[in-house]
Coordinates of C-alpha atoms and ligand atoms in Angstrom, one line a residue:
X1 CA -12.1 97.3 17.0
X2 CA -14.2 94.2 17.1
X3 CA -15.0 92.6 20.5
X4 CA -13.0 89.6 19.4
X5 CA -9.8 91.4 18.7
X6 CA -8.3 91.6 22.2
X7 CA -9.7 88.4 23.7
X8 CA -7.1 86.6 25.7
X9 CA -5.5 83.9 23.5
X10 CA -2.9 81.4 24.5
X11 CA 0.5 83.1 24.1
X12 CA 2.8 81.7 21.5
X13 CA 5.9 83.6 20.6
X14 CA 6.2 86.6 22.9
X15 CA 8.3 89.7 23.2
X16 CA 10.7 87.8 25.4
X17 CA 11.4 85.2 22.7
X18 CA 13.2 87.6 20.4
X19 CA 16.3 87.6 22.7
X20 CA 15.7 83.9 23.7
X21 CA 15.7 82.8 20.1
X22 CA 18.8 84.8 19.3
X23 CA 20.7 83.5 22.3
X24 CA 19.7 79.9 21.4
X25 CA 20.7 80.4 17.8
X26 CA 17.1 79.6 16.6
X27 CA 16.3 81.5 13.4
X28 CA 13.0 83.6 13.7
X29 CA 10.5 83.3 10.8
X30 CA 8.5 86.3 10.0
X31 CA 6.0 86.8 7.1
X32 CA 3.7 89.6 6.1
X33 CA -0.1 89.3 6.0
X34 CA -2.9 91.6 5.2
X35 CA -6.2 89.7 5.2
X36 CA -8.2 87.1 7.1
X37 CA -8.0 84.1 4.7
X38 CA -4.2 84.2 4.6
X39 CA -4.0 84.9 8.3
X40 CA -6.0 81.7 9.0
X41 CA -3.5 79.7 6.8
X42 CA -0.5 81.3 8.6
X43 CA -2.1 80.5 11.9
X44 CA -1.9 76.8 11.0
X45 CA 1.9 77.0 10.4
X46 CA 4.8 77.4 12.8
X47 CA 5.6 81.0 11.6
X48 CA 6.9 83.0 14.6
X49 CA 6.0 86.6 13.8
X50 CA 3.4 88.1 11.5
X51 CA 3.9 91.6 10.1
X52 CA 1.1 93.8 8.6
X53 CA 3.6 95.6 6.4
X54 CA 3.0 98.9 4.6
X55 CA 4.0 96.7 1.6
X56 CA 0.3 96.4 1.4
X57 CA 0.5 99.5 -0.7
X58 CA 2.4 97.5 -3.3
X59 CA 0.9 94.0 -3.1
X60 CA -2.7 94.8 -2.1
X61 CA -3.4 98.3 -3.5
X62 CA -1.1 98.1 -6.5
X63 CA 0.7 101.4 -5.8
X64 CA 4.3 102.0 -7.1
X65 CA 5.5 102.6 -3.5
X66 CA 4.4 102.7 0.1
X67 CA 4.1 106.4 0.5
X68 CA 0.4 106.6 0.1
X69 CA -0.4 104.0 2.8
X70 CA -2.4 105.5 5.6
X71 CA -2.6 104.8 9.4
X72 CA -6.3 103.9 8.9
X73 CA -5.4 101.3 6.3
X74 CA -2.8 99.8 8.6
X75 CA -5.3 99.7 11.4
X76 CA -8.0 98.2 9.2
X77 CA -5.7 95.4 7.9
X78 CA -4.0 94.6 11.2
X79 CA -7.3 94.3 13.0
X80 CA -8.5 91.8 10.3
X81 CA -5.3 89.8 10.5
X82 CA -5.4 89.6 14.2
X83 CA -8.7 87.8 14.0
X84 CA -7.0 85.1 11.9
X85 CA -3.9 84.8 14.0
X86 CA -5.2 85.2 17.6
X87 CA -2.1 84.1 19.3
X88 CA 0.8 84.9 16.9
X89 CA 3.1 87.8 17.6
X90 CA 1.7 90.5 15.4
X91 CA 3.5 93.6 14.3
X92 CA 1.9 96.6 12.6
X93 CA 4.0 98.8 10.3
X94 CA 3.8 102.5 11.0
X95 CA 3.2 104.2 7.6
X96 CA 5.0 107.2 6.1
X97 CA 4.4 110.4 8.1
X98 CA 2.6 108.7 11.0
X99 CA 5.8 108.9 13.2
X100 CA 7.7 111.9 11.6
X101 CA 5.9 114.9 12.9
X102 CA 6.4 114.8 16.6
X103 CA 6.9 112.4 19.5
X104 CA 3.4 113.3 20.7
X105 CA 1.8 112.7 17.4
X106 CA 3.6 109.4 17.1
X107 CA 2.5 108.2 20.5
X108 CA -1.1 109.1 19.6
X109 CA -0.8 107.2 16.3
X110 CA 1.0 104.1 17.7
X111 CA -1.5 104.2 20.6
X112 CA -4.4 103.9 18.2
X113 CA -2.7 101.0 16.4
X114 CA -2.2 99.1 19.7
X115 CA -5.7 99.8 21.1
X116 CA -7.6 99.3 17.9
X117 CA -5.9 96.3 16.4
X118 CA -4.6 94.0 19.1
X119 CA -1.0 94.2 17.6
X120 CA 1.8 93.2 19.9
X121 CA 4.3 95.7 18.5
X122 CA 4.9 98.3 15.9
X123 CA 7.7 98.7 13.3
X124 CA 9.1 101.9 12.0
X125 CA 11.8 102.7 9.4
X126 CA 14.9 104.7 10.2
X127 CA 17.8 105.2 12.7
X128 CA 19.2 108.0 14.7
X129 CA 16.6 110.5 13.4
X130 CA 14.0 108.5 15.3
X131 CA 15.9 107.9 18.5
X132 CA 13.7 110.1 20.7
X133 CA 10.6 108.7 19.1
X134 CA 11.6 105.0 19.7
X135 CA 12.6 105.8 23.2
X136 CA 9.2 107.4 24.0
X137 CA 7.3 104.5 22.4
X138 CA 9.2 101.9 24.4
X139 CA 8.7 104.0 27.6
X140 CA 5.0 104.0 26.8
X141 CA 5.2 100.1 26.7
X142 CA 4.8 99.9 22.9
X143 CA 7.4 97.4 21.7
X144 CA 9.2 98.6 18.6
X145 CA 10.9 96.8 15.8
X146 CA 13.4 98.9 13.9
X147 CA 14.1 98.8 10.1
X148 CA 17.4 99.8 8.6
X149 CA 19.1 99.5 5.2
X150 CA 16.7 99.9 2.4
X151 CA 13.8 101.8 3.9
X152 CA 11.2 101.9 1.2
X153 CA 9.3 104.9 2.7
X154 CA 12.5 106.9 1.8
X155 CA 12.4 105.9 -1.8
X156 CA 12.4 109.5 -3.0
X157 CA 15.4 110.4 -0.9
X158 CA 17.3 107.2 -1.8
X159 CA 16.4 107.5 -5.5
X160 CA 15.2 103.9 -5.8
X161 CA 15.4 100.5 -4.2
X162 CA 19.1 99.6 -4.6
X163 CA 21.3 97.8 -2.1
X164 CA 22.2 100.0 0.8
X165 CA 25.4 100.2 3.0
X166 CA 27.8 99.4 0.1
X167 CA 30.3 102.1 0.6
X168 CA 32.3 102.7 3.8
X169 CA 30.4 105.8 5.0
X170 CA 27.0 104.2 4.4
X171 CA 28.2 101.0 6.1
X172 CA 29.3 103.0 9.2
X173 CA 26.0 104.9 9.3
X174 CA 23.9 101.8 9.3
X175 CA 26.1 100.2 12.0
X176 CA 25.8 103.3 14.2
X177 CA 22.1 103.5 13.6
X178 CA 21.7 99.8 14.7
X179 CA 23.6 100.6 17.9
X180 CA 21.4 103.7 18.5
X181 CA 18.2 101.7 18.0
X182 CA 19.3 99.1 20.4
X183 CA 20.1 101.8 23.0
X184 CA 16.6 103.1 22.5
X185 CA 15.1 99.7 23.3
X186 CA 14.0 98.1 20.1
X187 CA 13.1 94.4 20.4
X188 CA 14.5 93.5 17.0
X189 CA 15.3 95.1 13.7
X190 CA 14.7 94.4 10.0
X191 CA 17.8 94.7 7.8
X192 CA 16.6 95.2 4.2
X193 CA 18.7 94.8 1.1
X194 CA 22.2 95.3 2.6
X195 CA 25.4 93.3 1.8
X196 CA 25.5 89.9 3.6
X197 CA 28.8 90.9 5.3
X198 CA 27.2 94.0 6.8
X199 CA 24.2 92.1 8.1
X200 CA 26.5 89.5 9.6
X201 CA 28.5 92.2 11.4
X202 CA 25.4 93.9 12.8
X203 CA 23.9 90.6 13.8
X204 CA 27.0 89.6 15.7
X205 CA 27.3 93.1 17.3
X206 CA 23.8 93.7 18.7
X207 CA 22.0 91.7 21.4
X208 CA 18.6 91.8 19.7
X209 CA 17.7 89.8 16.7
X210 CA 18.1 91.1 13.1
X211 CA 15.4 90.0 10.7
X212 CA 16.8 90.0 7.1
X213 CA 15.1 90.6 3.8
X214 CA 17.7 90.6 1.0
X215 CA 20.4 90.7 3.7
X216 CA 21.9 87.2 3.2
X217 CA 22.3 84.2 5.4
X218 CA 23.6 85.5 8.7
X219 CA 20.6 87.4 10.2
X220 CA 18.9 86.1 13.3
X221 CA 15.7 85.7 11.3
X222 CA 14.1 86.2 7.9
X223 CA 11.1 88.0 6.6
X224 CA 9.4 87.7 3.2
X225 CA 6.4 89.5 1.8
X226 CA 3.6 86.9 1.6
X227 CA 2.4 87.7 -2.0
X228 CA 6.0 87.7 -3.3
X229 CA 7.0 84.4 -1.7
X230 CA 3.8 82.8 -3.0
X231 CA 4.7 83.9 -6.5
X232 CA 1.6 86.2 -7.0
X233 CA 3.4 88.8 -9.0
X234 CA 5.2 87.4 -12.1
X235 CA 7.0 90.6 -12.7
X236 CA 8.7 90.9 -9.3
X237 CA 11.6 88.5 -9.1
X238 CA 14.5 90.2 -7.4
X239 CA 17.7 88.1 -6.6
X240 CA 16.9 87.9 -2.8
X241 CA 13.4 86.5 -3.4
X242 CA 12.7 82.8 -3.2
X243 CA 9.2 81.9 -4.5
X244 CA 7.8 78.9 -2.7
X245 CA 4.7 78.6 -4.9
X246 CA 3.3 79.9 -8.2
X247 CA 0.0 81.2 -7.1
X248 CA -0.3 83.6 -10.0
X249 CA -0.2 80.7 -12.5
X250 CA -2.4 78.4 -10.3
X251 CA -5.0 81.1 -9.9
X252 CA -4.9 82.2 -13.5
X253 CA -5.4 78.6 -14.7
X254 CA -8.3 78.1 -12.3
X255 CA -10.1 81.3 -13.3
X256 CA -9.6 80.7 -17.0
X257 CA -10.9 77.1 -16.6
X258 CA -14.0 78.5 -14.8
X259 CA -14.6 80.9 -17.7
X260 CA -14.1 78.2 -20.3
X261 CA -16.6 75.9 -18.5
X262 CA -19.2 78.6 -18.2
X263 CA -18.8 79.4 -21.9
X264 CA -18.8 75.7 -22.8
X265 CA -21.9 75.1 -20.6
X266 CA -19.9 72.6 -18.5
X267 CA -20.5 74.4 -15.3
X268 CA -22.8 74.2 -13.4
X269 CA -23.6 70.5 -13.6
X270 CA -26.7 68.8 -12.2
X271 CA -24.9 68.2 -8.9
X272 CA -24.5 72.0 -8.4
X273 CA -28.2 72.6 -8.8
X274 CA -30.9 72.9 -6.0
X275 CA -34.2 71.1 -6.5
Ligands
KIV30 O1 6.3 96.5 4.6 C1 6.9 95.4 4.7 O2 6.3 94.4 4.3 C2 8.2 95.4 5.3 C3 8.9 94.1 5.2 C4 9.5 94.0 3.9 C5 10.0 94.0 6.3 O3 8.6 96.3 5.8

């Protein structure tokens, strides 16, 4: 960890604000980030919460899924992001198999994340199966954000990335899991790719904020994957996604123009030269 990581910075959004925002009916904005340049941009916005998601496996590493993401990769990226957002509420995603083996192993792994990155909290996927784990983390003063609905680390169990909680049994399971996570002390929970009505029911039922992605309009907050909302992947355009920019096109045009100017001997010009 760099010596700058844990320097005391003025506190913006804190753990206490999750409930405060929910009670006030103020929607929480969360976005993912993985590197310093984007962290610095996010730092100049009013975004409430920054997540170093294991989606870095998809959008940074180009993997098909998040399974291969390692604890060391999460630590590496979170520590980098922390330097760019010194006072934002920063959450690190626990990657696949970093919290599945035992409570002791999870505490060791989450402890590393907290000590080596300066994160304010961790996030993990799953419900009742992780009740003892979440309870132990919270008891160890490690704030936990839950994640229910589509849990991408379970892609091989789920058989894909379809909407979850559509039939009655699945709906009841997610509702019960949400209750259990609240009892275990989560500060908030992501609801991913579930029907809007289910997300609404859970949001109205639990005292901590729900953060939706593909979960409709009634969650207490929203999260989007940075590279997806900036339009950096032309091929990824699911129904739930709103792209706020077309960075793929803008970047492609700029890089092509640079190439053309080099080839056409238009760059560099005299003003770019040292004498
Ligand atoms: O990994 C991630 O980016 C996430 C968000 C989609 C919530 O888990």
